[in-house]
Coordinates of C-alpha atoms in Angstrom, one line a residue:
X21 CA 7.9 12.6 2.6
X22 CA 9.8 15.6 1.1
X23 CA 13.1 16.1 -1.0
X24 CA 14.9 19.2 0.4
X25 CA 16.1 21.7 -2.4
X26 CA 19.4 23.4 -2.5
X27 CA 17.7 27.0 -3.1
X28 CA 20.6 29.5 -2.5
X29 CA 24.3 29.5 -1.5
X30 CA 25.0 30.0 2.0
X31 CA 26.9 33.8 1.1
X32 CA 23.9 34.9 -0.7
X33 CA 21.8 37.7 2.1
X34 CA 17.9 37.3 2.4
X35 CA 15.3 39.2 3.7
X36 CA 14.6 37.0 7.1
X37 CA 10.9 37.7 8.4
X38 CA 11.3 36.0 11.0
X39 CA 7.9 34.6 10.5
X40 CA 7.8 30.4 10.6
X41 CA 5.0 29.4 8.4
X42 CA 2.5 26.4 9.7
X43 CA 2.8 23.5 7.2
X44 CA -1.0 22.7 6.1
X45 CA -2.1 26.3 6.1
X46 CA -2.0 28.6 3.1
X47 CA -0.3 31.0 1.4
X48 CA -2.3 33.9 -0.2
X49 CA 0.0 36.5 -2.3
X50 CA -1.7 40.3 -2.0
X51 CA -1.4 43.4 -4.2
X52 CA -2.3 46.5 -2.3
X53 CA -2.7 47.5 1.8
X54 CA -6.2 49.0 1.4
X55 CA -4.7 52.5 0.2
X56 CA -7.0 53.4 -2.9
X57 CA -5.9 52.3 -6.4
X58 CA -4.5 54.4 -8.9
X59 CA -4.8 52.5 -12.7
X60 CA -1.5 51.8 -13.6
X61 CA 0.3 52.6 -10.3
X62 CA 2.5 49.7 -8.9
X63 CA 1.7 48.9 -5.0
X64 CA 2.7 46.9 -2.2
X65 CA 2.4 43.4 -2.0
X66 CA 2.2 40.8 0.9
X67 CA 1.8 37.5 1.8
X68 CA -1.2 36.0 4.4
X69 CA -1.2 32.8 6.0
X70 CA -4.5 31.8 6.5
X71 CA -5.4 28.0 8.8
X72 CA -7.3 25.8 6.1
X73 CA -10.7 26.8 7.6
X74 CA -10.2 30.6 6.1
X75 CA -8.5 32.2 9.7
X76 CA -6.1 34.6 8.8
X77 CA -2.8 33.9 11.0
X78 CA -0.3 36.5 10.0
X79 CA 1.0 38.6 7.5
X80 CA 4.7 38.9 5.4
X81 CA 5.4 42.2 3.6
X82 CA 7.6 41.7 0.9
X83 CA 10.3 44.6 1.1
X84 CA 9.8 47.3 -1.5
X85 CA 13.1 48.1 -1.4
X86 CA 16.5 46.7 -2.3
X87 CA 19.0 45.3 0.4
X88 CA 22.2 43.9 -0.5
X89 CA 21.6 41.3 -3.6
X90 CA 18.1 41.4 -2.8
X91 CA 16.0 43.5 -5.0
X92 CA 12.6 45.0 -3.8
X93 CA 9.6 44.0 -5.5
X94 CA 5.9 45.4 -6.1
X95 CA 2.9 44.7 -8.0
X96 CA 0.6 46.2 -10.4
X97 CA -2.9 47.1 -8.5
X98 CA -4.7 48.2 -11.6
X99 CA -4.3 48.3 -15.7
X100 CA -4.8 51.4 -17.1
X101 CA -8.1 50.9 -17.5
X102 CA -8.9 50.4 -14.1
X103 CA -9.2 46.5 -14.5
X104 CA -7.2 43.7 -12.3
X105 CA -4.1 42.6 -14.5
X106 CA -4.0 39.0 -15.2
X107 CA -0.3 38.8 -13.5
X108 CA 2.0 37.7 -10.2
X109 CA 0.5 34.3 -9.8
X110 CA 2.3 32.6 -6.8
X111 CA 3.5 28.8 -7.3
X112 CA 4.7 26.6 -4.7
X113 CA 7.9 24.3 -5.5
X114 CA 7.1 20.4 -6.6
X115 CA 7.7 19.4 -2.9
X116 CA 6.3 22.2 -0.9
X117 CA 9.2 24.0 0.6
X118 CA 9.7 27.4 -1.3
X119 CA 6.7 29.3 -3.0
X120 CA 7.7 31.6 -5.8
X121 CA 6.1 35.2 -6.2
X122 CA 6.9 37.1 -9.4
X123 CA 6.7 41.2 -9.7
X124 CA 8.3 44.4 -10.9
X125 CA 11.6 45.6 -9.3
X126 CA 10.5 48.2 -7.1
X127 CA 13.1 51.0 -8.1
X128 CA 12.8 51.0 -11.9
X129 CA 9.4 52.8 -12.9
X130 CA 11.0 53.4 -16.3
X131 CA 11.6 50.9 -19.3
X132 CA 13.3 48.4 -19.8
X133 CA 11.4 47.1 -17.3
X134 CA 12.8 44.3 -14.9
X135 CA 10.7 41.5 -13.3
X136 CA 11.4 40.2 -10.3
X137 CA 11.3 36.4 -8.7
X138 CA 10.7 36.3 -4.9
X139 CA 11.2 32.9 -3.3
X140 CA 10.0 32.3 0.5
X141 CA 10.6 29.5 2.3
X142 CA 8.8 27.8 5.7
X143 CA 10.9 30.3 7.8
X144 CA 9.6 33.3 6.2
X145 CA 12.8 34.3 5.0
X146 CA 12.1 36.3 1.4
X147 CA 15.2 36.1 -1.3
X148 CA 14.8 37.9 -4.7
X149 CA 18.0 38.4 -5.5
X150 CA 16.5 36.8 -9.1
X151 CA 16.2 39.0 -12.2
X152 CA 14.2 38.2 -15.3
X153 CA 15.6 41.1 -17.4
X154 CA 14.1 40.3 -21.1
X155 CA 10.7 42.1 -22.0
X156 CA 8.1 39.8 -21.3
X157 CA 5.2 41.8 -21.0
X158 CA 3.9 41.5 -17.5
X159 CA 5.2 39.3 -14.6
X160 CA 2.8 36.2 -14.9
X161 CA 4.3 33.5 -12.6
X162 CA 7.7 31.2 -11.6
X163 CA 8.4 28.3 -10.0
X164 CA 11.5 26.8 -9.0
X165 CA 13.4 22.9 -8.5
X166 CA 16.4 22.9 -6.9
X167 CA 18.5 25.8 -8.2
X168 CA 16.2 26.6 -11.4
X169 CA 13.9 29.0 -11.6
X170 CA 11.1 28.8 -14.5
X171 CA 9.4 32.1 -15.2
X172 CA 6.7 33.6 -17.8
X173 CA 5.0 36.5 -18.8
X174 CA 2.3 37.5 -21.5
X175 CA 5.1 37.0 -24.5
X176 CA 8.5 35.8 -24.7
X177 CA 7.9 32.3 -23.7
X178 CA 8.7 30.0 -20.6
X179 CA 12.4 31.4 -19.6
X180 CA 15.0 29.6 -17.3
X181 CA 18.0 30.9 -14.9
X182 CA 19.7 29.9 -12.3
X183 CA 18.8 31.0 -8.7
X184 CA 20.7 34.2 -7.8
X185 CA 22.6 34.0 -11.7
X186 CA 23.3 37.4 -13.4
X187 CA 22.6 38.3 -16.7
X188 CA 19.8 36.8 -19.3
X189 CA 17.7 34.4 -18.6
X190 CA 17.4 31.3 -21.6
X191 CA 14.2 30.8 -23.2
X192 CA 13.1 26.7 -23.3
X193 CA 10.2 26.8 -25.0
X194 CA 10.2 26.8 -28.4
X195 CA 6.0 27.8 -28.5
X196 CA 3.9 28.8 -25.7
X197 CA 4.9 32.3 -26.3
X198 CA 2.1 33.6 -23.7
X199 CA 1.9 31.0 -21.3
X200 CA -0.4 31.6 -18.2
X201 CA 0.8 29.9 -15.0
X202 CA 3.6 27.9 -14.6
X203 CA 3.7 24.5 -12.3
X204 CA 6.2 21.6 -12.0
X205 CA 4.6 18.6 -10.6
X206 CA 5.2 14.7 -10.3
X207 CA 3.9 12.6 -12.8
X208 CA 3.0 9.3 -13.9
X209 CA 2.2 8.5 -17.4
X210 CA 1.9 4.3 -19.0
X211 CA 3.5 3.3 -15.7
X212 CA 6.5 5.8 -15.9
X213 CA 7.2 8.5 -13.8
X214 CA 8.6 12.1 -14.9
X215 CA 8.6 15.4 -13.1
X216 CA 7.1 18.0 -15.6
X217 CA 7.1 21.7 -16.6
X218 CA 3.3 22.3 -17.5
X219 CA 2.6 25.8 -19.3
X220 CA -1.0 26.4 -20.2
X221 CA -1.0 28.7 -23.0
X222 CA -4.5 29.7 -23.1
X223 CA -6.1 31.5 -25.7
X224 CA -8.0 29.1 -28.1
X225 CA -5.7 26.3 -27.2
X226 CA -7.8 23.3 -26.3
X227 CA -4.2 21.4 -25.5
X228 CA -1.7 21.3 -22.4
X229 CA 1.7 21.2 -23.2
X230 CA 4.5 20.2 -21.0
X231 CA 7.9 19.1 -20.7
X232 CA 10.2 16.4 -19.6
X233 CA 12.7 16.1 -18.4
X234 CA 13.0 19.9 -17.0
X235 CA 14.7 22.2 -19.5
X236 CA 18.0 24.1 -20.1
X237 CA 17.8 24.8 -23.6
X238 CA 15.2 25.2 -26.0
X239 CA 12.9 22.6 -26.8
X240 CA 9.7 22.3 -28.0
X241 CA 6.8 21.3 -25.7
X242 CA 4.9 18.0 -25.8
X243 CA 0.9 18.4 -25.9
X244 CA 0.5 14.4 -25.4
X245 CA -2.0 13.6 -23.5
X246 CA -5.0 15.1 -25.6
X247 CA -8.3 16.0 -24.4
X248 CA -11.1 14.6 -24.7
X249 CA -13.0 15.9 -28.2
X250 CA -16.2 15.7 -25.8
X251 CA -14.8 17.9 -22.4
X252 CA -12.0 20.0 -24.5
X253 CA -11.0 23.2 -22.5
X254 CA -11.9 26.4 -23.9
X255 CA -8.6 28.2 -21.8
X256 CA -6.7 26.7 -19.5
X257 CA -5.2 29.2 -17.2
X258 CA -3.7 27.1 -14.7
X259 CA -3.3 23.1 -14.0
X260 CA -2.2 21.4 -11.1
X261 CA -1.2 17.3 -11.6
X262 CA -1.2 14.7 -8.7
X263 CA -0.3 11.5 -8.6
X264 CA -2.9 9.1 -8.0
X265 CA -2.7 5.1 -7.8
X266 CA -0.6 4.4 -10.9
X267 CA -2.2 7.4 -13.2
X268 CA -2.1 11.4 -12.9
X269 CA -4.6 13.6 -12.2
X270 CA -5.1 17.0 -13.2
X271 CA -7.5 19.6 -11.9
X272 CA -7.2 23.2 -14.3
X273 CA -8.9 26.5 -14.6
X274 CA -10.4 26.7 -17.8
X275 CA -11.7 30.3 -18.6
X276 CA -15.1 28.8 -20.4
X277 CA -15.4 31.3 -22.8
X278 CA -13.3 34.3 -24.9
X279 CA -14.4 36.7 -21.9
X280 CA -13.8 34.5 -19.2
X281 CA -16.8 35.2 -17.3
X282 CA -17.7 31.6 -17.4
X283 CA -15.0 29.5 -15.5
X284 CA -14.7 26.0 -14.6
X285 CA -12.4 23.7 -12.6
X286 CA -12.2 20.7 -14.7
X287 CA -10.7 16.9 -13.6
X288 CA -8.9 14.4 -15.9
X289 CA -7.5 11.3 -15.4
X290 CA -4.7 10.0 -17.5
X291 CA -5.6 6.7 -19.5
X292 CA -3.8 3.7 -18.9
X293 CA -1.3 4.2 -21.8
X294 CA -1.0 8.3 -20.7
X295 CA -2.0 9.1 -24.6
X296 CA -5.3 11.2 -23.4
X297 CA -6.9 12.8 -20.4
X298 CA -10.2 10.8 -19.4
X299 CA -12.5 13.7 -18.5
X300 CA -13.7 13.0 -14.8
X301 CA -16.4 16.3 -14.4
X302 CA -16.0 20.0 -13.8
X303 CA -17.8 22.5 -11.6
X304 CA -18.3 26.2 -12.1
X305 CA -16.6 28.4 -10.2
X306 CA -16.9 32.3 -9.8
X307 CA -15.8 35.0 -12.2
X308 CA -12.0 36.1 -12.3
X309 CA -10.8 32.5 -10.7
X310 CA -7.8 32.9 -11.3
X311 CA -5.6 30.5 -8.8
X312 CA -5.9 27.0 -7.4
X313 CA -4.0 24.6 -5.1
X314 CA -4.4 21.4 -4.1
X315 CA -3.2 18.0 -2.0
X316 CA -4.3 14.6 -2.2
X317 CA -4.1 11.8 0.6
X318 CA -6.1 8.9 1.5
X319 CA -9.4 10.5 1.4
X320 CA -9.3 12.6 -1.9
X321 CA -8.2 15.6 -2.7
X322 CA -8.6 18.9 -1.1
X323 CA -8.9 22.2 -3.9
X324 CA -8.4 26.0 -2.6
X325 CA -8.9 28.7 -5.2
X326 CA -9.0 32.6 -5.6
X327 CA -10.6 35.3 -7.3
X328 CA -9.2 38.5 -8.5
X329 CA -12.5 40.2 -8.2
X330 CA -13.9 42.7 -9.5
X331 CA -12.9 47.0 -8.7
X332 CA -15.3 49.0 -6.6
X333 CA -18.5 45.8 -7.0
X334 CA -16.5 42.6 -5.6
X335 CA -13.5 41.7 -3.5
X336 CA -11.4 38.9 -4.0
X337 CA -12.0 35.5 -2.2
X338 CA -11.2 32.2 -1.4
X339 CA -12.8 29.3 -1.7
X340 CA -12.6 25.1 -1.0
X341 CA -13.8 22.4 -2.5
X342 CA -13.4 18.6 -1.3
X343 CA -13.1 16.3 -4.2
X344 CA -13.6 12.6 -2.2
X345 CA -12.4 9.6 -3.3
X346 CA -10.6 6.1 -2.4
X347 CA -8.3 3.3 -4.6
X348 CA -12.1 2.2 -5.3
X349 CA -13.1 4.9 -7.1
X350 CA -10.6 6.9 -8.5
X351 CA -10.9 6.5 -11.9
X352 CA -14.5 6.9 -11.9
X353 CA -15.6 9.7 -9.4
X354 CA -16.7 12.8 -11.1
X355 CA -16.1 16.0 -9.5
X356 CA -18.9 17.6 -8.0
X357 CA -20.4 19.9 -5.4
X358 CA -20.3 23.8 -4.0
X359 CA -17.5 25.3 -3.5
X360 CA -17.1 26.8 0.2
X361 CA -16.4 30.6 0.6
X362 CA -13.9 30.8 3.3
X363 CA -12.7 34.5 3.3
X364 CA -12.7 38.3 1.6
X365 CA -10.1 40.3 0.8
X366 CA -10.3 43.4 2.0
X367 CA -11.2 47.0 -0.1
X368 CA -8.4 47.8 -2.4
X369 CA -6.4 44.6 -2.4
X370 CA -6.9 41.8 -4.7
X371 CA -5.8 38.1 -3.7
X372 CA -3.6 37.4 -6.9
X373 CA -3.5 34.1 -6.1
X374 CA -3.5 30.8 -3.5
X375 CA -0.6 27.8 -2.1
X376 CA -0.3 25.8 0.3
X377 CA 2.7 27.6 2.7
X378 CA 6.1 26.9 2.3
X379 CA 7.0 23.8 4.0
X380 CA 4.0 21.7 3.9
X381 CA 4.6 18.2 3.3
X382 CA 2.7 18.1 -0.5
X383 CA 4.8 15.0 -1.5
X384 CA 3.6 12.9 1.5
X385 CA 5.1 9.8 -0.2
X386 CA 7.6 9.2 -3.1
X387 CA 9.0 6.1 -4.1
X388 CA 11.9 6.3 -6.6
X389 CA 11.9 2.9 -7.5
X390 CA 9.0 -0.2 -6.9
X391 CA 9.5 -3.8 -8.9
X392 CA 8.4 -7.2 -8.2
X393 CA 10.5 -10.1 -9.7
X394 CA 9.4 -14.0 -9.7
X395 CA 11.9 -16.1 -8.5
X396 CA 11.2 -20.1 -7.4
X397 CA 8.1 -20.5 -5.6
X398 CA 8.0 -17.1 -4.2
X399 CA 7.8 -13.5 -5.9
X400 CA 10.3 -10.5 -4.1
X401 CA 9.0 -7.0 -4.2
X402 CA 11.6 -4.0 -3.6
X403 CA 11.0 -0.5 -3.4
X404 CA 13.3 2.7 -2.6
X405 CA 12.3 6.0 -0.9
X406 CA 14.8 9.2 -1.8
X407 CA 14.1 10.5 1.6
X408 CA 10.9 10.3 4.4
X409 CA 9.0 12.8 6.6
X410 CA 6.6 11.6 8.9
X411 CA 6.4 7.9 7.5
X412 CA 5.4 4.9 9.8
X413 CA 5.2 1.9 8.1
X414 CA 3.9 0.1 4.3
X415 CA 1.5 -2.2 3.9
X416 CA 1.8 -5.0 1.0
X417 CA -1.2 -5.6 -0.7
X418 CA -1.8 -8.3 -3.4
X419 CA -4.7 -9.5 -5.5
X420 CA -5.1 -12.6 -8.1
X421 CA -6.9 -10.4 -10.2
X422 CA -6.3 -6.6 -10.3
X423 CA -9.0 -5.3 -8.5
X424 CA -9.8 -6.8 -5.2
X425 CA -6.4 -7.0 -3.2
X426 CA -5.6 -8.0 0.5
X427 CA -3.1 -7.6 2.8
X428 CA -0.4 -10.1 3.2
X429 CA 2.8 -8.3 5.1
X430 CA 3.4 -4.7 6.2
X431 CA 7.2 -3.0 6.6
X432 CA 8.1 -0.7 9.1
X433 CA 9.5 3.0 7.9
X434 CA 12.4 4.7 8.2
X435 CA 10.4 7.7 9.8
X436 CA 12.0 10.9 8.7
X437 CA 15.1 10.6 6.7
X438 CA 17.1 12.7 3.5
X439 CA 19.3 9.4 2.3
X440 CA 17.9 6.4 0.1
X441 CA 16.1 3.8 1.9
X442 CA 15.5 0.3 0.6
X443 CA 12.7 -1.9 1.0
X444 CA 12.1 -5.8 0.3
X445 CA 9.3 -8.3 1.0
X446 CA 8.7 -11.8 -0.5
X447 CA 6.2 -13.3 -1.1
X448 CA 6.5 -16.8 -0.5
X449 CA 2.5 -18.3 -1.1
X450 CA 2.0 -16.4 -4.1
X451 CA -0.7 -17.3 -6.8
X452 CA -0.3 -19.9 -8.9
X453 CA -0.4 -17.7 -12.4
X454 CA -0.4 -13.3 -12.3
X455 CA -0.3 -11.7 -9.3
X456 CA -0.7 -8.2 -9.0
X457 CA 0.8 -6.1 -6.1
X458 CA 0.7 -3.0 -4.4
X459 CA 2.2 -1.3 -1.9
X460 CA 0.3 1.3 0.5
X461 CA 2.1 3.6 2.9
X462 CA 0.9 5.1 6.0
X463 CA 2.0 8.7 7.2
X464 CA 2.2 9.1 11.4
X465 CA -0.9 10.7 11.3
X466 CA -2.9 7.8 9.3
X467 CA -3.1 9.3 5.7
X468 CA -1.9 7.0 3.5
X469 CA -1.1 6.9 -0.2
X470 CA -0.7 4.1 -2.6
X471 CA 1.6 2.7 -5.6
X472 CA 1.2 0.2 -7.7
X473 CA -0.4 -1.9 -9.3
X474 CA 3.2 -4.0 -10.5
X475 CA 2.2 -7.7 -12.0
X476 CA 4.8 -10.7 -11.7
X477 CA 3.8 -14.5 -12.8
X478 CA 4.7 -17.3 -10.6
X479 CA 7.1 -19.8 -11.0
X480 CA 5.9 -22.7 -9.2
X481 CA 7.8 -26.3 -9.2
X482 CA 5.0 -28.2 -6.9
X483 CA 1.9 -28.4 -6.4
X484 CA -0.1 -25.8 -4.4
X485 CA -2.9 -23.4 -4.2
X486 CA -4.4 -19.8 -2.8
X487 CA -7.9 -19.0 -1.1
X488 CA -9.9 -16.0 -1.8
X489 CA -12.5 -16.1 0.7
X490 CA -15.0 -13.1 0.2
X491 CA -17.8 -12.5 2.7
X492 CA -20.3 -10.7 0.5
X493 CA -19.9 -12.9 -2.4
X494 CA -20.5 -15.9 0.1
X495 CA -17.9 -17.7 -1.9
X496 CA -14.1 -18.7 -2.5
X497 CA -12.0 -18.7 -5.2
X498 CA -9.4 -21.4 -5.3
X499 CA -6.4 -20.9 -7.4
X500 CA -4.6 -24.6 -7.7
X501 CA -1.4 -25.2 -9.6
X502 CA -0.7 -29.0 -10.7
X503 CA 2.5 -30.4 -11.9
X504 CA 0.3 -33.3 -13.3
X505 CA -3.0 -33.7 -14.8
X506 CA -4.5 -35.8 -11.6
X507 CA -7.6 -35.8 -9.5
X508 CA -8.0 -34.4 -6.4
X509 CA -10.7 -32.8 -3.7
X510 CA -10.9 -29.5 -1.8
X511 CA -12.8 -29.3 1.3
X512 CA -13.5 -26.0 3.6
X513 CA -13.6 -26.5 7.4
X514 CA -14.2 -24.6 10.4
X515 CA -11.7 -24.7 12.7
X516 CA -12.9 -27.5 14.7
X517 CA -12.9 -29.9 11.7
X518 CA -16.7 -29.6 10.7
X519 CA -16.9 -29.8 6.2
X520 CA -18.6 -26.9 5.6
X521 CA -18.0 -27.3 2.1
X522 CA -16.4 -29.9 -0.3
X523 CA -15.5 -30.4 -4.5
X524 CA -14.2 -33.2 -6.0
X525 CA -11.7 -31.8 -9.1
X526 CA -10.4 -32.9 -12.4
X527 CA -7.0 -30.9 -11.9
X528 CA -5.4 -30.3 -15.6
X529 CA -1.4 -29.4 -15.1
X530 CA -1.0 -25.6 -15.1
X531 CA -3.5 -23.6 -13.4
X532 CA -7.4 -24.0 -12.2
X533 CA -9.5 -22.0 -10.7
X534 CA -12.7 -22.9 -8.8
X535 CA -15.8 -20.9 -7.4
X536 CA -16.9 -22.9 -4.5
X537 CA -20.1 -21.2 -2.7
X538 CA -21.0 -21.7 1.0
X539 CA -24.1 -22.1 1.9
X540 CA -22.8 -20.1 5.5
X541 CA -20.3 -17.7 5.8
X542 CA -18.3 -18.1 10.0
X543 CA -16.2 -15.7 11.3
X544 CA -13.2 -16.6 12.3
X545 CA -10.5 -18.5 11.1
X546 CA -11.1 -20.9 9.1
X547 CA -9.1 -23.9 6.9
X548 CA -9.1 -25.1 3.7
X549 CA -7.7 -28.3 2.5
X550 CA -6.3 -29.8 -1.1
X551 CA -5.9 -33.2 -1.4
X552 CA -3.7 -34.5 -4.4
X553 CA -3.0 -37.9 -5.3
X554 CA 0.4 -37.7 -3.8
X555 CA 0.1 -34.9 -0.9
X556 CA -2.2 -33.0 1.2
X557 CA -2.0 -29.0 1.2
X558 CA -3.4 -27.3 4.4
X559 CA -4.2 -23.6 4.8
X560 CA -5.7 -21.4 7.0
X561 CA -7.5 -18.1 5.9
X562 CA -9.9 -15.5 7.2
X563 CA -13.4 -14.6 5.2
X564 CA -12.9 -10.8 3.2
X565 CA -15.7 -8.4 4.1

């Protein structure tokens, strides 16, 4: 699924490159076109498309000179001390359709210098017709939603503007005077969901501070969650947030140490209440990382990061690592294992940094809305999508008690749409007591992603009762709701009458639950039967592996 973004009035001229990006590959900005570099001279800059598996596809150079509205823009190659400046970090938009690039307008050499916001979308089309005209030290990174633009550099804090606006830009953070890279992302803390303006200030921060809603004025950051006393950062320089069955999780460059030769990709986990990152592992990674990108889907998450490198003793690279998980294991699997090299720069360029392309599908799924309300035997769920790429269908899941959950319906999609698009199921043999419910949805090509877990209580006015049937446990659990106190019997048959298992109950009124073992478990349907002093209840269910 993807929200499109009103980027630019239809009057305003762009560079077109005529260059149609392939969703799923990536983005790599370069500084430099193997020309030697000169400390302190500004240079060309580019941007690669390379497939997923490191194959370079094509190449976009970003004019260096102005056209129209549109301004050129280049990049710094080398401080003056011969070292890789820490600047022009590319960021791809919240739902994947424009990356941002950030330079130095390409004909003023002299100060006040200007700093310059390109923004490429999946057609290849270049417009940087955006002007950050405050002295912010160096041209560290934007991002844009909608027709915002969010940029930084190494002082003057996070500042906003308008897409294509003229004069100053507004600053919006009150601290965070130095941020490092800036990246808007989708969020979900306590069960509420928020877009959010993360800005990693670095430094000896051991914090993240963010904001919410996005800002137009100044305001002053929030650093909630906290890390862990035991897994605090030493830097962060860049974090990138996902949303992950019902919590957020954040993968971030910390620098390791004041010379940030030791660098780590670290993983949190929001807790339940979204007060504190639960820290979830970290891996080292090679000197100078300075970018990283990822996308989650059924299996995991999928990381690609960068180095700078190092002048005249090590080119820049890129690098993969797969961080695999399921709905099972989410909030406990620690990230682990070697990164992959997957390509080099080549002499005299650095890779400044790594995105997916414009135009991939990063936001495969977003509800806007999911509750479950209990009505009179039966428990109606409803869900709304603001707009579908690719979808096929959703599958309803529910569970008795929060972690185990089966399928009970599935809904069809609205394939690709950009309107609102409503959803209902109900529920009509729920559990006598809390249920718990979630809904998973499945793109065309299989990946899925889920949402939930909601919880509604049943309101039940006879009596009935729910099966749980698990295979390995070689058991059921039997949920029975009585109106009355009263005695009654539950028997499990096959499907050609044989008791395969029987229990004679004192029902109280309310709720009861009962383990009844099997001493076999049959495939195949099979039926399960509760008699009541004034009615018999007949159901069939299946045995869960």
């Amino acid at each position: 699924m993807k929200r499109t973004l009103l980027l630019i009035c239809a009057a305003t001229l762009a560079y077109s490159a005529s260059a149609q990006f392939t969703p799923g590959n990536l983005a790599i900005y370069r500084y430099g076109n193997g020309d030697a570099l000169a400390p302190g001279a500004r240079v060309p800059v580019f941007v690669d498309e390379y497939t997923s598996a490191g194959n370079k596809v094509k190449t976009i150079e970003i004019p260096g000179t102005a056209s129209g509205s549109n301004l050129g823009i280049k990049g710094l190659g080398l401080t003056s001390g011969g070292a890789y400046e820490a600047e022009g970090f590319p960021v791809l938009s919240r739902d994947g359709q424009k990356l941002t690039i950030f330079g130095y307008d390409a004909d003023q050499t002299t100060p006040p210098l200007r700093y310059v916001a390109g923004i490429i979308d999946a057609a290849g089309t270049v417009t940087s017709n955006t002007v950050i005209e405050e002295a912010i030290g160096a041209p560290r990174s934007a991002v844009v939603e909608g027709t915002r633009l969010y940029a930084n550099g190494n002082s003057g804090g996070v500042k906003y503007k308008e897409i294509g606006a003229a004069g100053v830009s507004q600053r919006v953070s009150t601290g965070q005077n130095s941020p490092r890279v800036l990246t808007i992302a989708s969020t979900i803390y306590n069960g509420t969901e928020a877009i959010r303006l993360y800005a990693p200030i670095g430094g000896t921060e051991t914090s993240l501070a963010a904001i919410s809603p996005l800002p137009t004025s100044q305001v002053s950051f929030s650093t909630t969650p906290s890390f862990p006393g035991a897994a605090l950062p030493f830097n962060v320089h860049q974090a990138i947030a996902l949303k992950a069955y019902g919590r957020t999780l954040l993968y971030i460059i910390d620098d390791g140490d004041a010379t940030g030769s030791a660098p780590l990709i670290r993983k949190y986990r929001t807790n339940q209440g979204g007060t504190t990152w639960l820290e979830l592992g970290s891996i080292s990674v090679p000197a100078t990382t300075k970018s990283l990108t990822a996308k989650i889907d059924g299996t995991g998450v999928t990381l690609y990061f960068t180095t700078l490198g190092t002048p005249d003793s090590q080119n820049s690279q890129l690098f993969t690592l797969q961080d695999a998980f399921t709905d099972s294991n989410d909030d406990s699997k620690m990230l682990s294992g070697t990164p992959t090299l997957l390509a080099t720069a080549p002499a005299n360029t650095t890779f400044r940094g790594v995105t997916f392309a414009p135009g991939t599908n990063v936001l495969p799924v977003t509800l806007s809305s999911f509750d479950a309300k209990a009505s009179l035997n039966a428990i109606k769920l409803s869900w709304s999508t603001a707009s579908e790429q690719n979808s096929s269908h959703f599958d309803i899941l529910r569970s008795v008690d929060g972690l185990e959950y089966q399928k009970i319906g599935e809904k069809k999609a609205s394939g690709n749409s950009d309107v609102n698009n409503n959803y209902t199921f109900v529920d009509e043999n729920p559990f006598p007591g809390i249920n718990y419910y979630k809904v998973k949805q499945f793109d065309m090509d299989g990946k899925f992603t889920v949402y939930g877990p909601l919880q509604a209580q049943a309101r039940l006015d006879k009596t009935n009762f729910n099966i749980y049937a698990s295979a390995s446990k070689a058991a059921a659990d039997i949920y029975i709701y009585s109106t009355i106190r009263q005695q009654g019997k539950v028997r499990i048959l096959s499907i050609g009458g044989q008791i395969l298992q029987e229990q004679t109950l004192n029902l109280e009124k309310g709720l009861t639950k009962i383990n009844m073992p099997v001493a076999q478990v049959q495939s195949g349907v099979q039926i399960a039967v509760l008699n009541a002093q004034s009615e018999v209840i007949t159901k069939k269910f299946l045995w869960q592996q």
